[in-house]
Short mmCIF file of N, CA and C in Angstrom, two decimals:
data_model
loop_
_atom_site.label_atom_id
_atom_site.label_comp_id
_atom_site.label_asym_id
_atom_site.label_seq_id
_atom_site.Cartn_x
_atom_site.Cartn_y
_atom_site.Cartn_z
N MET A 1 0.85 -1.18 0.00
CA MET A 1 0.00 0.00 0.00
C MET A 1 0.89 1.23 0.00
N THR A 2 0.47 2.22 -0.74
CA THR A 2 1.23 3.47 -0.75
C THR A 2 0.81 4.33 0.43
N LYS A 3 1.68 5.23 0.82
CA LYS A 3 1.33 6.11 1.93
C LYS A 3 0.18 7.04 1.55
N GLY A 4 0.02 7.29 0.26
CA GLY A 4 -1.09 8.14 -0.20
C GLY A 4 -2.45 7.54 0.13
N ARG A 5 -2.57 6.22 -0.03
CA ARG A 5 -3.85 5.56 0.31
C ARG A 5 -4.12 5.65 1.79
N LEU A 6 -3.08 5.45 2.61
CA LEU A 6 -3.24 5.54 4.06
C LEU A 6 -3.67 6.96 4.45
N GLU A 7 -3.03 7.95 3.85
CA GLU A 7 -3.38 9.34 4.16
C GLU A 7 -4.81 9.66 3.72
N ALA A 8 -5.21 9.18 2.55
CA ALA A 8 -6.57 9.44 2.06
C ALA A 8 -7.60 8.80 2.97
N PHE A 9 -7.35 7.56 3.38
CA PHE A 9 -8.26 6.88 4.29
C PHE A 9 -8.36 7.65 5.61
N SER A 10 -7.22 8.06 6.15
CA SER A 10 -7.19 8.80 7.41
C SER A 10 -7.94 10.12 7.28
N ASP A 11 -7.72 10.82 6.17
CA ASP A 11 -8.44 12.08 5.93
C ASP A 11 -9.95 11.85 5.93
N GLY A 12 -10.38 10.76 5.29
CA GLY A 12 -11.81 10.45 5.24
C GLY A 12 -12.39 10.16 6.61
N VAL A 13 -11.67 9.39 7.41
CA VAL A 13 -12.14 9.08 8.76
C VAL A 13 -12.23 10.35 9.59
N LEU A 14 -11.23 11.20 9.51
CA LEU A 14 -11.24 12.44 10.29
C LEU A 14 -12.37 13.36 9.83
N ALA A 15 -12.64 13.40 8.54
CA ALA A 15 -13.76 14.21 8.04
C ALA A 15 -15.09 13.69 8.57
N ILE A 16 -15.23 12.37 8.63
CA ILE A 16 -16.46 11.79 9.18
C ILE A 16 -16.60 12.10 10.66
N ILE A 17 -15.50 12.05 11.40
CA ILE A 17 -15.53 12.37 12.83
C ILE A 17 -16.04 13.80 13.04
N ILE A 18 -15.51 14.73 12.27
CA ILE A 18 -15.96 16.13 12.38
C ILE A 18 -17.43 16.25 12.00
N THR A 19 -17.84 15.54 10.96
CA THR A 19 -19.24 15.59 10.52
C THR A 19 -20.17 15.07 11.62
N ILE A 20 -19.80 13.97 12.23
CA ILE A 20 -20.63 13.42 13.31
C ILE A 20 -20.74 14.43 14.46
N MET A 21 -19.62 15.07 14.79
CA MET A 21 -19.65 16.03 15.90
C MET A 21 -20.57 17.21 15.59
N VAL A 22 -20.51 17.73 14.37
CA VAL A 22 -21.34 18.88 14.05
C VAL A 22 -22.81 18.50 13.97
N LEU A 23 -23.10 17.26 13.58
CA LEU A 23 -24.50 16.83 13.51
C LEU A 23 -25.13 16.70 14.89
N GLU A 24 -24.32 16.62 15.92
CA GLU A 24 -24.83 16.57 17.29
C GLU A 24 -25.31 17.94 17.77
N LEU A 25 -24.93 18.99 17.07
CA LEU A 25 -25.40 20.33 17.43
C LEU A 25 -26.80 20.52 16.85
N LYS A 26 -27.78 20.47 17.70
CA LYS A 26 -29.18 20.57 17.26
C LYS A 26 -29.62 22.03 17.22
N VAL A 27 -30.49 22.33 16.30
CA VAL A 27 -31.04 23.67 16.16
C VAL A 27 -31.99 23.92 17.33
N PRO A 28 -31.90 25.11 17.95
CA PRO A 28 -32.81 25.38 19.07
C PRO A 28 -34.26 25.50 18.59
N GLU A 29 -35.16 25.31 19.55
CA GLU A 29 -36.58 25.38 19.20
C GLU A 29 -37.06 26.81 19.03
N GLY A 30 -36.51 27.73 19.78
CA GLY A 30 -36.94 29.12 19.70
C GLY A 30 -36.23 29.88 18.59
N ASN A 31 -36.67 31.15 18.44
CA ASN A 31 -36.06 31.97 17.39
C ASN A 31 -35.38 33.22 17.94
N ASP A 32 -35.23 33.28 19.25
CA ASP A 32 -34.54 34.44 19.84
C ASP A 32 -33.14 34.01 20.30
N TRP A 33 -32.34 35.00 20.66
CA TRP A 33 -30.96 34.72 21.08
C TRP A 33 -30.90 33.88 22.36
N GLN A 34 -31.87 34.03 23.21
CA GLN A 34 -31.90 33.27 24.46
C GLN A 34 -32.03 31.77 24.22
N SER A 35 -32.63 31.40 23.12
CA SER A 35 -32.79 29.97 22.83
C SER A 35 -31.45 29.31 22.49
N LEU A 36 -30.44 30.12 22.18
CA LEU A 36 -29.11 29.58 21.92
C LEU A 36 -28.32 29.31 23.20
N LYS A 37 -28.70 29.95 24.28
CA LYS A 37 -27.93 29.85 25.53
C LYS A 37 -27.71 28.41 26.00
N PRO A 38 -28.73 27.54 25.96
CA PRO A 38 -28.49 26.15 26.41
C PRO A 38 -27.48 25.40 25.52
N LEU A 39 -27.25 25.90 24.31
CA LEU A 39 -26.33 25.23 23.40
C LEU A 39 -24.87 25.63 23.61
N ILE A 40 -24.61 26.63 24.43
CA ILE A 40 -23.25 27.13 24.61
C ILE A 40 -22.27 26.03 25.05
N PRO A 41 -22.59 25.22 26.07
CA PRO A 41 -21.63 24.16 26.44
C PRO A 41 -21.37 23.16 25.31
N LYS A 42 -22.41 22.81 24.57
CA LYS A 42 -22.23 21.89 23.46
C LYS A 42 -21.38 22.52 22.36
N PHE A 43 -21.60 23.78 22.10
CA PHE A 43 -20.83 24.46 21.06
C PHE A 43 -19.37 24.60 21.47
N LEU A 44 -19.13 24.92 22.74
CA LEU A 44 -17.75 25.00 23.24
C LEU A 44 -17.06 23.65 23.15
N ALA A 45 -17.77 22.58 23.51
CA ALA A 45 -17.21 21.23 23.41
C ALA A 45 -16.89 20.91 21.95
N TYR A 46 -17.78 21.31 21.04
CA TYR A 46 -17.55 21.07 19.62
C TYR A 46 -16.31 21.82 19.14
N ILE A 47 -16.19 23.08 19.49
CA ILE A 47 -15.02 23.88 19.08
C ILE A 47 -13.74 23.22 19.59
N PHE A 48 -13.75 22.82 20.84
CA PHE A 48 -12.59 22.20 21.47
C PHE A 48 -12.21 20.91 20.73
N SER A 49 -13.19 20.08 20.47
CA SER A 49 -12.93 18.80 19.80
C SER A 49 -12.55 19.00 18.33
N PHE A 50 -13.18 19.96 17.67
CA PHE A 50 -12.82 20.27 16.29
C PHE A 50 -11.35 20.68 16.23
N LEU A 51 -10.94 21.50 17.19
CA LEU A 51 -9.54 21.92 17.27
C LEU A 51 -8.63 20.71 17.41
N TYR A 52 -8.99 19.80 18.31
CA TYR A 52 -8.17 18.60 18.51
C TYR A 52 -8.09 17.74 17.27
N VAL A 53 -9.21 17.48 16.62
CA VAL A 53 -9.20 16.67 15.41
C VAL A 53 -8.36 17.37 14.33
N GLY A 54 -8.50 18.68 14.24
CA GLY A 54 -7.69 19.45 13.29
C GLY A 54 -6.20 19.35 13.58
N ILE A 55 -5.85 19.38 14.85
CA ILE A 55 -4.44 19.26 15.23
C ILE A 55 -3.91 17.88 14.83
N TYR A 56 -4.68 16.84 15.10
CA TYR A 56 -4.24 15.50 14.71
C TYR A 56 -4.13 15.38 13.19
N TRP A 57 -5.09 15.93 12.47
CA TRP A 57 -5.04 15.87 11.01
C TRP A 57 -3.79 16.58 10.50
N ASN A 58 -3.55 17.78 11.00
CA ASN A 58 -2.41 18.57 10.56
C ASN A 58 -1.09 17.89 10.87
N ASN A 59 -0.94 17.40 12.12
CA ASN A 59 0.31 16.76 12.51
C ASN A 59 0.48 15.40 11.83
N HIS A 60 -0.61 14.71 11.58
CA HIS A 60 -0.57 13.44 10.84
C HIS A 60 -0.01 13.69 9.44
N HIS A 61 -0.49 14.75 8.82
CA HIS A 61 -0.01 15.13 7.48
C HIS A 61 1.49 15.39 7.51
N HIS A 62 1.94 16.15 8.49
CA HIS A 62 3.37 16.45 8.60
C HIS A 62 4.18 15.18 8.90
N LEU A 63 3.63 14.34 9.75
CA LEU A 63 4.30 13.09 10.09
C LEU A 63 4.56 12.25 8.85
N PHE A 64 3.55 12.15 7.98
CA PHE A 64 3.70 11.30 6.80
C PHE A 64 4.52 11.95 5.69
N GLN A 65 4.88 13.21 5.83
CA GLN A 65 5.83 13.79 4.89
C GLN A 65 7.21 13.15 5.08
N ALA A 66 7.48 12.65 6.27
CA ALA A 66 8.78 12.05 6.57
C ALA A 66 8.80 10.55 6.28
N VAL A 67 7.69 10.00 5.79
CA VAL A 67 7.59 8.56 5.56
C VAL A 67 7.84 8.24 4.09
N LYS A 68 8.66 7.22 3.86
CA LYS A 68 8.94 6.78 2.49
C LYS A 68 8.00 5.66 2.06
N LYS A 69 7.74 4.72 2.98
CA LYS A 69 6.88 3.58 2.65
C LYS A 69 6.12 3.16 3.91
N VAL A 70 5.01 2.47 3.70
CA VAL A 70 4.24 1.97 4.84
C VAL A 70 4.24 0.45 4.81
N ASN A 71 4.08 -0.14 5.99
CA ASN A 71 3.98 -1.59 6.11
C ASN A 71 2.78 -1.91 7.00
N GLY A 72 2.59 -3.19 7.26
CA GLY A 72 1.44 -3.62 8.06
C GLY A 72 1.42 -3.02 9.45
N LYS A 73 2.58 -2.91 10.09
CA LYS A 73 2.63 -2.34 11.45
C LYS A 73 2.20 -0.87 11.44
N ILE A 74 2.63 -0.15 10.44
CA ILE A 74 2.24 1.27 10.34
C ILE A 74 0.74 1.36 10.08
N LEU A 75 0.22 0.50 9.22
CA LEU A 75 -1.23 0.51 8.95
C LEU A 75 -2.03 0.26 10.22
N TRP A 76 -1.62 -0.73 11.00
CA TRP A 76 -2.35 -1.04 12.24
C TRP A 76 -2.17 0.06 13.27
N ALA A 77 -0.97 0.63 13.36
CA ALA A 77 -0.74 1.74 14.30
C ALA A 77 -1.60 2.94 13.92
N ASN A 78 -1.72 3.19 12.63
CA ASN A 78 -2.56 4.30 12.16
C ASN A 78 -4.03 4.03 12.46
N LEU A 79 -4.46 2.80 12.24
CA LEU A 79 -5.85 2.42 12.54
C LEU A 79 -6.13 2.54 14.03
N HIS A 80 -5.14 2.19 14.85
CA HIS A 80 -5.26 2.33 16.30
C HIS A 80 -5.50 3.80 16.68
N LEU A 81 -4.74 4.70 16.08
CA LEU A 81 -4.94 6.13 16.32
C LEU A 81 -6.34 6.55 15.89
N LEU A 82 -6.75 6.12 14.71
CA LEU A 82 -8.08 6.51 14.21
C LEU A 82 -9.20 5.96 15.09
N PHE A 83 -9.00 4.79 15.67
CA PHE A 83 -10.00 4.24 16.58
C PHE A 83 -10.24 5.19 17.75
N TRP A 84 -9.17 5.61 18.41
CA TRP A 84 -9.34 6.49 19.57
C TRP A 84 -9.90 7.84 19.15
N LEU A 85 -9.48 8.34 18.01
CA LEU A 85 -10.04 9.60 17.53
C LEU A 85 -11.53 9.46 17.20
N SER A 86 -11.93 8.28 16.75
CA SER A 86 -13.34 8.09 16.38
C SER A 86 -14.27 8.13 17.58
N LEU A 87 -13.72 8.01 18.78
CA LEU A 87 -14.54 8.12 19.99
C LEU A 87 -14.73 9.58 20.43
N MET A 88 -14.05 10.48 19.75
CA MET A 88 -14.14 11.90 20.09
C MET A 88 -15.59 12.43 20.03
N PRO A 89 -16.41 12.07 19.04
CA PRO A 89 -17.79 12.57 19.04
C PRO A 89 -18.58 12.16 20.29
N PHE A 90 -18.39 10.93 20.75
CA PHE A 90 -19.07 10.47 21.96
C PHE A 90 -18.66 11.32 23.16
N ALA A 91 -17.36 11.48 23.36
CA ALA A 91 -16.86 12.25 24.51
C ALA A 91 -17.27 13.71 24.40
N THR A 92 -17.26 14.24 23.19
CA THR A 92 -17.66 15.64 22.97
C THR A 92 -19.12 15.85 23.35
N GLU A 93 -19.96 14.96 22.89
CA GLU A 93 -21.39 15.07 23.20
C GLU A 93 -21.62 14.96 24.70
N TRP A 94 -20.90 14.06 25.35
CA TRP A 94 -21.10 13.85 26.79
C TRP A 94 -20.68 15.07 27.60
N ILE A 95 -19.52 15.66 27.29
CA ILE A 95 -19.12 16.83 28.08
C ILE A 95 -20.02 18.03 27.78
N GLY A 96 -20.47 18.15 26.53
CA GLY A 96 -21.36 19.26 26.20
C GLY A 96 -22.73 19.11 26.83
N GLU A 97 -23.25 17.89 26.81
CA GLU A 97 -24.58 17.62 27.37
C GLU A 97 -24.61 17.80 28.89
N THR A 98 -23.51 17.49 29.55
CA THR A 98 -23.45 17.55 31.01
C THR A 98 -22.80 18.82 31.54
N HIS A 99 -22.54 19.76 30.63
CA HIS A 99 -21.93 21.05 31.00
C HIS A 99 -20.58 20.86 31.71
N PHE A 100 -19.77 19.97 31.15
CA PHE A 100 -18.41 19.73 31.63
C PHE A 100 -18.38 19.18 33.06
N ALA A 101 -19.21 18.19 33.30
CA ALA A 101 -19.23 17.52 34.61
C ALA A 101 -17.97 16.66 34.77
N LYS A 102 -17.66 16.30 36.01
CA LYS A 102 -16.38 15.66 36.31
C LYS A 102 -16.16 14.33 35.59
N ASN A 103 -17.09 13.41 35.63
CA ASN A 103 -16.88 12.11 34.98
C ASN A 103 -16.73 12.23 33.46
N PRO A 104 -17.58 13.00 32.78
CA PRO A 104 -17.37 13.19 31.34
C PRO A 104 -16.04 13.86 31.02
N VAL A 105 -15.62 14.83 31.84
CA VAL A 105 -14.35 15.51 31.59
C VAL A 105 -13.18 14.53 31.79
N ALA A 106 -13.28 13.67 32.79
CA ALA A 106 -12.25 12.65 33.01
C ALA A 106 -12.21 11.69 31.82
N THR A 107 -13.38 11.27 31.34
CA THR A 107 -13.45 10.37 30.19
C THR A 107 -12.88 11.02 28.95
N TYR A 108 -13.19 12.29 28.76
CA TYR A 108 -12.67 13.04 27.62
C TYR A 108 -11.14 13.06 27.68
N GLY A 109 -10.58 13.35 28.85
CA GLY A 109 -9.13 13.36 29.02
C GLY A 109 -8.52 12.00 28.80
N PHE A 110 -9.21 10.96 29.27
CA PHE A 110 -8.72 9.60 29.06
C PHE A 110 -8.64 9.30 27.57
N GLY A 111 -9.66 9.69 26.83
CA GLY A 111 -9.65 9.50 25.38
C GLY A 111 -8.54 10.28 24.71
N LEU A 112 -8.34 11.52 25.14
CA LEU A 112 -7.26 12.33 24.58
C LEU A 112 -5.90 11.70 24.87
N GLY A 113 -5.75 11.19 26.08
CA GLY A 113 -4.50 10.53 26.44
C GLY A 113 -4.24 9.30 25.59
N LEU A 114 -5.29 8.53 25.33
CA LEU A 114 -5.14 7.34 24.48
C LEU A 114 -4.82 7.72 23.03
N CYS A 115 -5.37 8.84 22.57
CA CYS A 115 -5.01 9.34 21.24
C CYS A 115 -3.52 9.69 21.20
N ALA A 116 -3.04 10.35 22.24
CA ALA A 116 -1.63 10.74 22.30
C ALA A 116 -0.72 9.51 22.33
N ILE A 117 -1.10 8.52 23.10
CA ILE A 117 -0.31 7.28 23.16
C ILE A 117 -0.32 6.59 21.79
N ALA A 118 -1.48 6.56 21.15
CA ALA A 118 -1.58 5.94 19.83
C ALA A 118 -0.73 6.68 18.80
N TYR A 119 -0.69 8.00 18.89
CA TYR A 119 0.13 8.79 17.98
C TYR A 119 1.61 8.46 18.19
N THR A 120 2.01 8.31 19.44
CA THR A 120 3.40 7.95 19.75
C THR A 120 3.72 6.55 19.23
N ILE A 121 2.78 5.62 19.36
CA ILE A 121 2.98 4.27 18.82
C ILE A 121 3.15 4.34 17.30
N LEU A 122 2.36 5.19 16.65
CA LEU A 122 2.49 5.37 15.20
C LEU A 122 3.87 5.92 14.84
N GLU A 123 4.31 6.93 15.58
CA GLU A 123 5.66 7.47 15.35
C GLU A 123 6.71 6.36 15.48
N ASN A 124 6.60 5.57 16.53
CA ASN A 124 7.57 4.50 16.77
C ASN A 124 7.53 3.44 15.66
N ALA A 125 6.35 3.11 15.17
CA ALA A 125 6.23 2.12 14.09
C ALA A 125 6.90 2.65 12.82
N ILE A 126 6.73 3.94 12.57
CA ILE A 126 7.36 4.55 11.38
C ILE A 126 8.88 4.53 11.53
N ILE A 127 9.36 4.91 12.70
CA ILE A 127 10.81 4.92 12.93
C ILE A 127 11.38 3.52 12.78
N LYS A 128 10.70 2.53 13.32
CA LYS A 128 11.18 1.15 13.22
C LYS A 128 11.23 0.71 11.76
N SER A 129 10.24 1.10 10.98
CA SER A 129 10.18 0.74 9.57
C SER A 129 11.26 1.46 8.76
N GLU A 130 11.45 2.73 9.05
CA GLU A 130 12.39 3.56 8.27
C GLU A 130 13.84 3.38 8.73
N GLY A 131 14.04 2.86 9.93
CA GLY A 131 15.39 2.65 10.43
C GLY A 131 15.83 3.75 11.39
N GLU A 132 16.87 3.45 12.13
CA GLU A 132 17.37 4.37 13.16
C GLU A 132 17.89 5.69 12.58
N SER A 133 18.25 5.69 11.31
CA SER A 133 18.76 6.92 10.70
C SER A 133 17.65 7.70 9.97
N SER A 134 16.41 7.33 10.23
CA SER A 134 15.29 7.97 9.53
C SER A 134 15.18 9.45 9.86
N LYS A 135 14.59 10.17 8.94
CA LYS A 135 14.38 11.61 9.15
C LYS A 135 13.46 11.85 10.34
N LEU A 136 12.47 10.99 10.50
CA LEU A 136 11.54 11.16 11.63
C LEU A 136 12.27 10.99 12.95
N LYS A 137 13.13 9.98 13.05
CA LYS A 137 13.89 9.76 14.29
C LYS A 137 14.74 10.99 14.61
N GLN A 138 15.37 11.56 13.59
CA GLN A 138 16.16 12.78 13.77
C GLN A 138 15.27 13.93 14.24
N ALA A 139 14.11 14.04 13.63
CA ALA A 139 13.22 15.18 13.91
C ALA A 139 12.66 15.15 15.32
N ILE A 140 12.32 13.98 15.82
CA ILE A 140 11.67 13.92 17.13
C ILE A 140 12.59 13.34 18.20
N ALA A 141 13.89 13.60 18.04
CA ALA A 141 14.86 13.10 19.03
C ALA A 141 14.45 13.54 20.43
N SER A 142 14.01 14.78 20.54
CA SER A 142 13.49 15.26 21.83
C SER A 142 11.99 14.98 21.82
N ARG A 143 11.52 14.24 22.76
CA ARG A 143 10.10 13.90 22.84
C ARG A 143 9.41 14.75 23.91
N PHE A 144 9.86 15.98 24.04
CA PHE A 144 9.30 16.86 25.08
C PHE A 144 7.79 17.03 24.91
N LYS A 145 7.35 17.37 23.70
CA LYS A 145 5.93 17.62 23.47
C LYS A 145 5.09 16.37 23.76
N GLU A 146 5.58 15.24 23.30
CA GLU A 146 4.84 13.99 23.51
C GLU A 146 4.73 13.67 25.00
N ASN A 147 5.86 13.76 25.70
CA ASN A 147 5.87 13.45 27.14
C ASN A 147 5.08 14.47 27.95
N ALA A 148 5.22 15.74 27.61
CA ALA A 148 4.46 16.79 28.31
C ALA A 148 2.96 16.59 28.12
N SER A 149 2.57 16.17 26.94
CA SER A 149 1.15 15.93 26.66
C SER A 149 0.59 14.84 27.58
N ILE A 150 1.31 13.74 27.68
CA ILE A 150 0.85 12.63 28.52
C ILE A 150 0.74 13.07 29.98
N VAL A 151 1.74 13.80 30.46
CA VAL A 151 1.73 14.29 31.85
C VAL A 151 0.53 15.21 32.07
N LEU A 152 0.27 16.11 31.14
CA LEU A 152 -0.86 17.03 31.28
C LEU A 152 -2.20 16.30 31.21
N TYR A 153 -2.30 15.30 30.35
CA TYR A 153 -3.55 14.52 30.29
C TYR A 153 -3.80 13.77 31.59
N VAL A 154 -2.78 13.11 32.11
CA VAL A 154 -2.94 12.37 33.36
C VAL A 154 -3.29 13.34 34.49
N SER A 155 -2.62 14.48 34.53
CA SER A 155 -2.93 15.50 35.55
C SER A 155 -4.37 15.97 35.41
N GLY A 156 -4.79 16.19 34.17
CA GLY A 156 -6.16 16.63 33.93
C GLY A 156 -7.19 15.61 34.38
N ILE A 157 -6.92 14.35 34.11
CA ILE A 157 -7.84 13.30 34.52
C ILE A 157 -7.98 13.28 36.05
N ILE A 158 -6.87 13.37 36.73
CA ILE A 158 -6.89 13.36 38.20
C ILE A 158 -7.63 14.59 38.73
N VAL A 159 -7.31 15.76 38.19
CA VAL A 159 -7.91 17.02 38.65
C VAL A 159 -9.39 17.09 38.30
N SER A 160 -9.80 16.41 37.23
CA SER A 160 -11.18 16.52 36.75
C SER A 160 -12.21 16.10 37.79
N PHE A 161 -11.83 15.23 38.71
CA PHE A 161 -12.79 14.76 39.72
C PHE A 161 -13.04 15.80 40.81
N ILE A 162 -12.19 16.83 40.84
CA ILE A 162 -12.36 17.90 41.83
C ILE A 162 -12.70 19.22 41.13
N TYR A 163 -11.92 19.55 40.11
CA TYR A 163 -12.08 20.82 39.38
C TYR A 163 -12.11 20.54 37.88
N PRO A 164 -13.25 20.16 37.34
CA PRO A 164 -13.29 19.80 35.92
C PRO A 164 -12.87 20.92 34.97
N TYR A 165 -13.13 22.17 35.34
CA TYR A 165 -12.75 23.26 34.44
C TYR A 165 -11.23 23.45 34.39
N ILE A 166 -10.55 23.15 35.48
CA ILE A 166 -9.08 23.19 35.47
C ILE A 166 -8.56 22.06 34.59
N ALA A 167 -9.21 20.91 34.65
CA ALA A 167 -8.82 19.78 33.79
C ALA A 167 -8.95 20.17 32.32
N VAL A 168 -10.05 20.82 31.98
CA VAL A 168 -10.25 21.27 30.60
C VAL A 168 -9.15 22.25 30.21
N ALA A 169 -8.75 23.12 31.14
CA ALA A 169 -7.66 24.06 30.86
C ALA A 169 -6.35 23.30 30.60
N LEU A 170 -6.12 22.22 31.33
CA LEU A 170 -4.91 21.41 31.08
C LEU A 170 -4.97 20.76 29.70
N TYR A 171 -6.14 20.26 29.32
CA TYR A 171 -6.30 19.66 27.99
C TYR A 171 -6.09 20.72 26.91
N TYR A 172 -6.58 21.92 27.16
CA TYR A 172 -6.43 23.01 26.21
C TYR A 172 -4.95 23.40 26.08
N THR A 173 -4.21 23.32 27.19
CA THR A 173 -2.78 23.61 27.17
C THR A 173 -2.06 22.64 26.23
N VAL A 174 -2.45 21.37 26.27
CA VAL A 174 -1.86 20.40 25.35
C VAL A 174 -2.18 20.79 23.90
N ALA A 175 -3.42 21.20 23.66
CA ALA A 175 -3.79 21.62 22.31
C ALA A 175 -2.91 22.77 21.85
N LEU A 176 -2.64 23.71 22.74
CA LEU A 176 -1.78 24.84 22.37
C LEU A 176 -0.36 24.39 22.03
N LEU A 177 0.14 23.34 22.72
CA LEU A 177 1.47 22.80 22.42
C LEU A 177 1.55 22.28 20.98
N TRP A 178 0.45 21.72 20.51
CA TRP A 178 0.44 21.07 19.20
C TRP A 178 -0.26 21.87 18.12
N LEU A 179 -0.77 23.04 18.45
CA LEU A 179 -1.56 23.83 17.50
C LEU A 179 -0.77 24.14 16.23
N ILE A 180 0.47 24.53 16.41
CA ILE A 180 1.32 24.78 15.25
C ILE A 180 1.89 23.42 14.85
N PRO A 181 1.80 23.06 13.57
CA PRO A 181 2.31 21.76 13.15
C PRO A 181 3.74 21.55 13.64
N ASP A 182 4.06 20.30 13.86
CA ASP A 182 5.35 19.94 14.44
C ASP A 182 6.50 20.44 13.57
N ARG A 183 7.08 21.54 13.99
CA ARG A 183 8.15 22.16 13.21
C ARG A 183 9.42 21.33 13.21
N ARG A 184 9.54 20.42 14.16
CA ARG A 184 10.73 19.55 14.18
C ARG A 184 10.81 18.76 12.89
N ILE A 185 9.67 18.28 12.42
CA ILE A 185 9.67 17.48 11.19
C ILE A 185 9.98 18.36 9.98
N GLU A 186 9.31 19.51 9.88
CA GLU A 186 9.56 20.41 8.77
C GLU A 186 11.02 20.84 8.71
N LYS A 187 11.58 21.17 9.86
CA LYS A 187 12.96 21.62 9.94
C LYS A 187 13.90 20.52 9.45
N THR A 188 13.70 19.30 9.91
CA THR A 188 14.56 18.18 9.51
C THR A 188 14.42 17.89 8.02
N LEU A 189 13.20 17.93 7.50
CA LEU A 189 12.99 17.65 6.08
C LEU A 189 13.63 18.73 5.21
N ASN A 190 13.59 19.98 5.65
CA ASN A 190 14.19 21.09 4.89
C ASN A 190 15.71 21.07 4.93
N GLU A 191 16.29 20.49 5.98
CA GLU A 191 17.74 20.41 6.09
C GLU A 191 18.31 19.38 5.14
N ASN A 192 17.54 18.34 4.86
CA ASN A 192 18.09 17.24 4.04
C ASN A 192 17.75 17.39 2.58
#
């Protein structure tokens, strides 16, 4: 399989995830501005999750710029990542419906953490396939962002049972770390 097919499939899955999330936003029954007020938590959850899916899509694209070929392990690692991302609509709906209650916020963080772990597994599968001298291995020699993300997710999950809004702030901090595509990969690819 070419990496183009894997990327096209991944793009399709991510587009469906976003579509499912937006379809959960129901039109209010009233026609005044006040009728939108109950939708604010759901809309905020949607924005937050859309941002996350966009970050994964963007960084996935950059990640595969460093890939020469794909094998079965990379395909399964990619599918593993897509599985956890596909649960994003469920978690998004739950936190929006419950106005960011503690258990849904913990579940949301757990899902985000599993996405991060799956992304790291995908990186490792690519490095193993491409070899120790691969461009990706050079680019992500420092795993600060990956490790910081996991620490912040775990912290958020723990904090969510007491202060769910602080947990959401921790999850948002991770999003800010990854908002700009991984420049380590771009820098390494431009050097070679």
